[in-house]
């Protein structure tokens, strides 16, 4: 009996070992790249945020503890910029998330039907997604150009029969952030629309038929079938849009450099400009670490919400 | 050609679930062995261990005299037919059937010849260049068979290969599979949860319950001499009536509910162990066809519930004032069985079934005497469920 | 991955239409308005690139120019005449294409393998690794750009460095992982019984059946890498290794009185390959984005 059974566990070990060896071989290239170019830089970033280094000098690197983190909230000058950037991100997210999500859902419902024209519209709404941010910024810089020669100014002038005073959209403290918001929505909506479209098509048509038989009106169909059917999709879209909103960088860097008077500065822009432009690497790193944790926290919360709703 | 032998095989899954308990089983050369049991009893697990898709926790499996515990599925040289066929969607029928041969680096002409031959047997020739996605269920099933026979493997393994087909096609494919198996003459392990399929197809049938082998014998033997109450109720359709009963102290009568049946002496001659049960409670089992309405003799009077007229016979459901014995794990869980019992309590215990001649004059609601062939009754120990012989 | 078919219609509206021959004019009107809003910037870009500098920024007239010219394209090709001094259009294209190719092809290979191993192979630490991947998905690239800059500063002004950090992608691994997890395991089991090893199974059985996942990853990473700006900005200072986005960004940021016509022409050059690719493979683009929703 003993001789019969004892070899078996050994054999099993050998087999699992072979399988795990193949598994490891498959894993290694991807995981090594991810660890080297994502995980290590992240820890390096944490390390940088705890040390000070004068770039280009040979003063030795020195540990400064949480100095850069304290700076964010106590340094008289810097605190203002950081909080302003945080606020800008907040406003950006508070406007973009609901508007873009709502618009995307609305457009998805509009294009969720057949026909050549509808198909054309679907393409149109999605097209900006493939536009690099550099290009989007360029186009909108021209549209938003100051003076009567600017496209938007000229258009508004015509619409108001000449009563409109041309604005310096990107140079005005009150108009710069809304301008950035508008062009971001133009670029991003198509992406979310397609996700909603997939969500719509995931709603079984029998649900609609059942509601129709119950005598539901168009509005009831939307409220009682479509909206509940899109619940998880909506949560997902909101989550993704929020995360994107907190990472805004390119358009700010290209169009306004955070100006005027920090009216468009974003946290990510601040981090990069501190590290790269102002050579204040530790400070920039501290900001990115804080932002990463904010995003991590938000997605954990949203994941939790998603899970609860599903159960 | 070779036999499959399982010696004391057990399976414990990584999560600690003990799916198979010390099974000994032998599938002889060319034999068609069916493994049958309720859902979740470990049939697939058993088959997959033979195939090499699951590790063997304990014991030994050998094929053609060679212990295969250590071999990869490819090295075991078996063919397997999956429930959902698992055809490669991106390959044509021809490529699907020939894939294993190509892996074995057979010469091109040889592959072509063997694939053509298999396709001929399965009348798939005209579909060879099509993708499986465009075939009907029956054709896919045939392709899966083709993939198995083209290998000329040491053994066939089939996991509920017919359960995705409609009833008519299933009956047709049963005989096709049998024909092919006879033709190839390879040891076959066939898994199903359908006892009719098991009885009609298997040279021998193994009944499995919760990972424990209950009985392994020919279909007729299982039917005539079930080893325990589980096999008795699982094999046969409609299934055996099982009732609590008490054997009189002098062995002349059997008390079923409020009614008494006379016990002939011959019963004790056939079943010597029954003597030990004098004056004790046990379970009596009566097959539906052993309850008749014509003739005279021992009768049980029951109240007729609904009647299924099948043309060739009548299936009469009836209630008795005796308690029915419920076999757990027959189809679902113990709770389901309990629920079923409660449900039927509402319909006056209409839990018993008789198969009677057509055009018998029987009406729902009648009190009817059913004649019982006592010689053909089965007796089971109440505690162990084992048959008393 | 859900099966998202493009010709979208739930049967409810179709039924109603059949009954009343109802043409939803309201919907069409709304669609028309939004199309104009979404299309206008693109129209402006294309038309503007064919206008004289004076016309491009000239109020509403820019949208309906009196005459069109290739002057801007011509001037661009004059301006970027040398690959080393100013950079050349051809050079920008080559760099962008090479970088995208490395990231897309390399990424498909390494990330699909990693995703497959995570979904199917048994090994210790699998769960931990999966958690790590999920957490890494949400770390913004900008947050690690500076440390990466230090780590890779020795490779500045090369093509490879522009691609290197993006080949391995936690996001792509996760996409592949969820796809493979949803693939029925019977195919692989059948292949194993037929005698295929893990590598052959992956190449001959899994790969051909994972085209949607590969298309998704390829397209999403292509959009991302072709548009990337910050990283090449940090890592390049020589015109011969500028990708398109940097070349155009420089133009945008340098000119105090911007010549929009020229920049628009450049913009068209930047977006045409991408847009053409999109229009041809529209189904796949939309499907790949739609497939994202299935996670979560
Ligand atoms: N990988 C696994 N890990 C843990 N438990 C498992 C695993 N696979 C199966 N089981 C459990 O083992 C038991 C037997 O499963 P198996 O698939 O062999 O049943 P089956 O008899 O084939 O059922 P069915 O007729 O439904 O196919 C079940 O209770 C199942 O839940
Ligand atoms: Mg099974």
Coordinates of C-alpha atoms in Angstrom, one line a residue, chain A:
Chain A
X1 CA 0.0 0.0 0.0
X2 CA 2.7 2.4 1.0
X3 CA 4.8 1.6 -2.0
X4 CA 1.8 2.1 -4.2
X5 CA 0.8 5.5 -3.0
X6 CA 4.0 7.2 -2.1
X7 CA 5.3 7.9 -5.6
X8 CA 2.1 9.7 -6.6
X9 CA 2.6 13.0 -4.8
X10 CA 6.1 13.2 -6.3
X11 CA 4.8 12.8 -9.8
X12 CA 2.2 15.5 -9.2
X13 CA 4.9 17.9 -8.1
X14 CA 6.9 17.3 -11.2
X15 CA 3.9 18.0 -13.4
X16 CA 2.9 21.2 -11.7
X17 CA 6.5 22.3 -11.8
X18 CA 6.7 21.8 -15.5
X19 CA 3.5 23.7 -16.0
X20 CA 4.6 26.6 -13.8
X21 CA 7.8 26.7 -15.7
X22 CA 6.1 27.3 -18.9
X23 CA 3.8 29.8 -17.2
X24 CA 6.8 31.7 -15.9
X25 CA 8.4 31.7 -19.3
X26 CA 5.3 33.2 -20.7
X27 CA 5.0 35.7 -17.9
X28 CA 8.6 36.9 -17.7
X29 CA 9.0 39.2 -20.7
X30 CA 5.8 41.2 -20.0
X31 CA 6.2 41.3 -16.3
X32 CA 9.8 42.3 -16.4
X33 CA 9.0 45.2 -18.7
X34 CA 6.1 46.3 -16.5
X35 CA 8.1 46.0 -13.3
X36 CA 11.1 47.8 -14.8
X37 CA 9.2 50.6 -16.6
X38 CA 6.2 51.0 -14.3
X39 CA 6.7 49.6 -10.8
X40 CA 10.4 50.6 -10.2
X41 CA 9.8 54.1 -11.5
X42 CA 6.9 54.4 -9.2
X43 CA 9.0 53.4 -6.2
X44 CA 11.8 55.6 -7.5
X45 CA 9.3 58.4 -7.6
X46 CA 8.4 57.8 -3.9
X47 CA 12.1 57.8 -3.1
X48 CA 12.7 61.0 -5.1
X49 CA 9.9 62.7 -3.1
X50 CA 11.7 62.0 0.1
X51 CA 15.1 63.3 -1.1
X52 CA 16.5 66.5 -2.4
X53 CA 18.9 66.7 -5.2
X54 CA 20.3 69.8 -6.8
X55 CA 20.4 68.9 -10.4
X56 CA 23.7 69.7 -12.1
X57 CA 25.6 70.3 -8.9
X58 CA 27.7 67.8 -6.9
X59 CA 26.1 68.6 -3.6
X60 CA 25.2 65.1 -2.3
X61 CA 21.7 63.9 -2.3
X62 CA 20.0 64.3 1.1
X63 CA 17.0 62.8 2.7
X64 CA 14.4 65.4 3.7
X65 CA 11.6 63.2 5.0
X66 CA 8.2 64.4 4.3
X67 CA 9.3 68.0 3.6
X68 CA 7.9 68.0 0.0
X69 CA 4.6 66.7 1.2
X70 CA 4.4 69.3 4.0
X71 CA 5.3 71.9 1.4
X72 CA 2.1 71.1 -0.5
X73 CA 0.0 72.3 2.3
X74 CA 2.2 74.8 4.3
X75 CA 4.5 76.5 1.9
X76 CA 3.0 80.0 1.6
X77 CA 3.5 80.4 -2.2
X78 CA 3.4 76.8 -3.3
X79 CA 0.4 75.9 -1.2
X80 CA -1.7 78.4 -3.2
X81 CA -0.7 76.9 -6.6
X82 CA -1.2 73.4 -5.4
X83 CA -4.6 74.0 -4.0
X84 CA -5.6 76.0 -7.1
X85 CA -4.5 73.1 -9.3
X86 CA -6.4 70.7 -7.1
X87 CA -9.4 72.9 -7.4
X88 CA -9.0 73.2 -11.2
X89 CA -8.9 69.4 -11.4
X90 CA -12.0 69.2 -9.2
X91 CA -13.9 71.7 -11.3
X92 CA -12.7 69.9 -14.5
X93 CA -13.9 66.6 -13.1
X94 CA -17.2 68.0 -11.8
X95 CA -18.1 69.4 -15.1
X96 CA -16.6 66.9 -17.5
X97 CA -17.7 63.8 -15.8
X98 CA -21.5 64.5 -15.8
X99 CA -21.6 66.4 -19.0
X100 CA -19.5 64.0 -21.0
X101 CA -21.2 61.0 -19.5
X102 CA -24.6 62.4 -20.1
X103 CA -23.8 63.5 -23.7
X104 CA -22.2 60.2 -24.5
X105 CA -25.2 58.3 -23.2
X106 CA -27.5 60.7 -25.2
X107 CA -25.5 60.3 -28.4
X108 CA -25.3 56.5 -27.9
X109 CA -29.1 56.3 -27.7
X110 CA -29.4 58.5 -30.8
X111 CA -27.1 56.4 -32.9
X112 CA -28.4 53.1 -31.6
X113 CA -30.4 52.4 -34.8
X114 CA -29.8 51.6 -38.4
X115 CA -29.3 53.8 -41.5
X116 CA -26.6 55.3 -43.5
X117 CA -26.9 58.7 -41.9
X118 CA -26.8 57.3 -38.4
X119 CA -23.8 55.3 -39.3
X120 CA -22.1 58.4 -40.6
X121 CA -22.9 60.2 -37.3
X122 CA -21.5 57.4 -35.3
X123 CA -18.2 57.7 -37.3
X124 CA -18.2 61.5 -36.8
X125 CA -18.7 61.3 -33.1
X126 CA -15.9 58.8 -32.7
X127 CA -13.4 60.4 -35.1
X128 CA -12.0 62.9 -32.6
X129 CA -10.9 60.0 -30.4
X130 CA -8.1 59.2 -32.9
X131 CA -6.9 62.8 -32.8
X132 CA -3.7 63.2 -30.8
X133 CA -4.1 65.8 -28.1
X134 CA -1.4 67.9 -29.8
X135 CA -3.6 68.2 -32.8
X136 CA -6.8 68.8 -30.9
X137 CA -5.0 71.6 -29.0
X138 CA -3.8 73.1 -32.3
X139 CA -7.2 73.1 -33.9
X140 CA -8.9 74.6 -30.8
X141 CA -6.1 77.1 -30.4
X142 CA -7.2 78.5 -33.8
X143 CA -10.9 78.3 -33.1
X144 CA -10.4 80.0 -29.8
X145 CA -7.9 82.6 -31.2
X146 CA -8.4 86.1 -29.7
X147 CA -9.8 89.1 -31.6
X148 CA -12.4 89.2 -34.3
X149 CA -10.4 86.9 -36.5
X150 CA -10.9 84.0 -34.2
X151 CA -13.4 81.5 -35.5
X152 CA -15.5 81.3 -32.3
X153 CA -15.5 85.0 -31.7
X154 CA -16.6 85.6 -35.3
X155 CA -19.3 83.0 -35.1
X156 CA -20.7 84.4 -31.9
X157 CA -20.6 87.9 -33.4
X158 CA -22.8 86.8 -36.3
X159 CA -25.2 84.9 -34.0
X160 CA -25.7 88.0 -31.8
X161 CA -25.9 90.4 -34.7
X162 CA -22.6 92.1 -33.8
X163 CA -23.3 92.6 -30.1
X164 CA -20.7 90.1 -28.9
X165 CA -17.3 91.5 -27.9
X166 CA -14.5 89.2 -29.0
X167 CA -12.9 87.4 -26.1
X168 CA -9.4 86.2 -25.5
X169 CA -10.7 82.7 -24.6
X170 CA -7.4 81.1 -23.5
X171 CA -6.0 84.3 -21.9
X172 CA -9.0 85.2 -19.7
X173 CA -8.9 83.9 -16.1
X174 CA -12.6 83.1 -16.3
X175 CA -12.8 81.6 -19.8
X176 CA -9.6 79.6 -20.0
X177 CA -10.6 76.6 -17.9
X178 CA -14.1 76.3 -19.6
X179 CA -12.4 76.5 -23.0
X180 CA -10.1 73.6 -22.0
X181 CA -13.1 71.7 -20.7
X182 CA -15.0 72.2 -24.0
X183 CA -12.2 70.9 -26.2
X184 CA -11.6 67.9 -23.9
X185 CA -15.3 67.0 -24.1
X186 CA -15.1 67.3 -27.9
X187 CA -12.2 64.8 -27.9
X188 CA -13.4 62.4 -25.3
X189 CA -17.1 61.9 -25.8
X190 CA -16.9 59.5 -28.7
X191 CA -14.9 57.0 -26.6
X192 CA -17.6 56.9 -23.9
X193 CA -20.4 56.9 -26.5
X194 CA -19.1 53.6 -27.9
X195 CA -18.9 52.1 -24.5
X196 CA -22.5 53.1 -23.9
X197 CA -23.5 51.7 -27.3
X198 CA -22.1 48.3 -26.3
X199 CA -24.0 48.6 -23.1
X200 CA -27.2 49.4 -25.0
X201 CA -26.8 46.4 -27.2
X202 CA -26.3 44.3 -24.1
X203 CA -29.8 45.0 -22.9
X204 CA -31.9 42.1 -24.1
X205 CA -34.7 43.2 -26.5
X206 CA -37.1 41.0 -24.6
X207 CA -36.9 43.5 -21.7
X208 CA -38.2 46.2 -24.1
X209 CA -40.9 43.9 -25.5
X210 CA -42.1 43.0 -22.0
X211 CA -42.4 46.7 -21.2
X212 CA -44.2 47.5 -24.4
X213 CA -46.7 44.8 -23.7
X214 CA -47.2 46.3 -20.3
X215 CA -48.0 49.5 -22.2
X216 CA -44.9 51.5 -21.4
X217 CA -44.4 54.9 -23.1
X218 CA -41.1 55.9 -24.7
X219 CA -40.2 57.7 -21.5
X220 CA -41.0 54.7 -19.4
X221 CA -39.0 52.5 -21.6
X222 CA -36.0 54.8 -21.1
X223 CA -36.5 55.1 -17.4
X224 CA -37.4 51.6 -16.6
X225 CA -35.5 49.6 -19.1
X226 CA -32.6 51.6 -20.7
X227 CA -31.3 53.4 -17.6
X228 CA -31.3 50.3 -15.3
X229 CA -29.7 48.3 -18.1
X230 CA -26.9 50.9 -18.5
X231 CA -26.2 51.1 -14.8
X232 CA -22.9 49.1 -14.7
X233 CA -21.8 50.7 -18.0
X234 CA -22.4 54.2 -16.5
X235 CA -20.5 53.4 -13.3
X236 CA -17.6 52.2 -15.5
X237 CA -17.7 55.2 -17.7
X238 CA -17.8 57.6 -14.7
X239 CA -14.9 55.8 -13.2
X240 CA -12.8 56.0 -16.3
X241 CA -13.7 59.7 -17.0
X242 CA -12.9 60.6 -13.4
X243 CA -9.5 59.0 -13.7
X244 CA -8.8 60.8 -17.0
X245 CA -10.0 64.1 -15.5
X246 CA -7.4 63.8 -12.8
X247 CA -4.7 63.1 -15.2
X248 CA -5.2 66.1 -17.5
X249 CA -1.9 67.3 -18.8
X250 CA -1.3 67.6 -22.5
X251 CA -3.9 70.2 -23.4
X252 CA -2.8 72.4 -20.4
X253 CA 0.8 72.2 -21.3
X254 CA 0.2 72.9 -25.0
X255 CA -2.4 75.6 -24.8
X256 CA -1.9 77.6 -21.6
X257 CA 1.0 76.4 -19.6
X258 CA -1.3 76.5 -16.6
X259 CA -2.1 80.2 -17.1
X260 CA -3.4 82.7 -17.0
X261 CA -2.6 83.2 -13.2
X262 CA -2.8 79.4 -12.7
X263 CA -6.4 79.4 -13.9
X264 CA -5.8 76.2 -15.8
X265 CA -3.0 74.6 -13.9
X266 CA -3.7 70.9 -13.2
X267 CA -2.1 68.7 -10.6
X268 CA -0.4 66.7 -13.2
X269 CA 0.8 69.8 -15.0
X270 CA 2.1 71.1 -11.8
X271 CA 4.0 67.9 -11.0
X272 CA 5.6 67.8 -14.4
X273 CA 6.5 71.4 -14.6
X274 CA 8.0 71.3 -11.1
X275 CA 10.1 68.3 -11.9
X276 CA 11.0 69.0 -15.5
X277 CA 10.8 72.8 -15.9
X278 CA 11.6 74.0 -12.4
X279 CA 14.1 71.3 -11.7
X280 CA 12.4 70.7 -8.4
X281 CA 12.3 66.9 -8.9
X282 CA 11.4 66.0 -5.3
X283 CA 8.4 68.3 -5.2
X284 CA 7.2 67.1 -8.6
X285 CA 7.5 63.5 -7.4
X286 CA 5.6 64.2 -4.2
X287 CA 2.8 65.7 -6.2
X288 CA 2.6 62.7 -8.5
X289 CA 2.6 60.3 -5.5
X290 CA -0.2 62.2 -3.9
X291 CA -2.2 62.1 -7.1
X292 CA -1.6 58.4 -7.7
X293 CA -3.0 57.7 -4.2
X294 CA -6.0 59.9 -4.8
X295 CA -6.7 58.0 -8.0
X296 CA -6.1 54.7 -6.4
X297 CA -8.5 55.6 -3.6
X298 CA -11.1 56.8 -6.0
X299 CA -11.0 53.7 -8.1
X300 CA -11.1 51.5 -5.0
X301 CA -14.3 53.3 -3.9
X302 CA -15.8 53.1 -7.3
X303 CA -14.9 49.4 -7.5
X304 CA -16.7 48.9 -4.2
X305 CA -19.8 50.7 -5.5
X306 CA -19.8 48.6 -8.6
X307 CA -19.6 45.4 -6.6
X308 CA -22.4 46.4 -4.3
X309 CA -24.7 47.3 -7.1
X310 CA -24.0 44.1 -8.9
X311 CA -24.7 41.9 -5.9

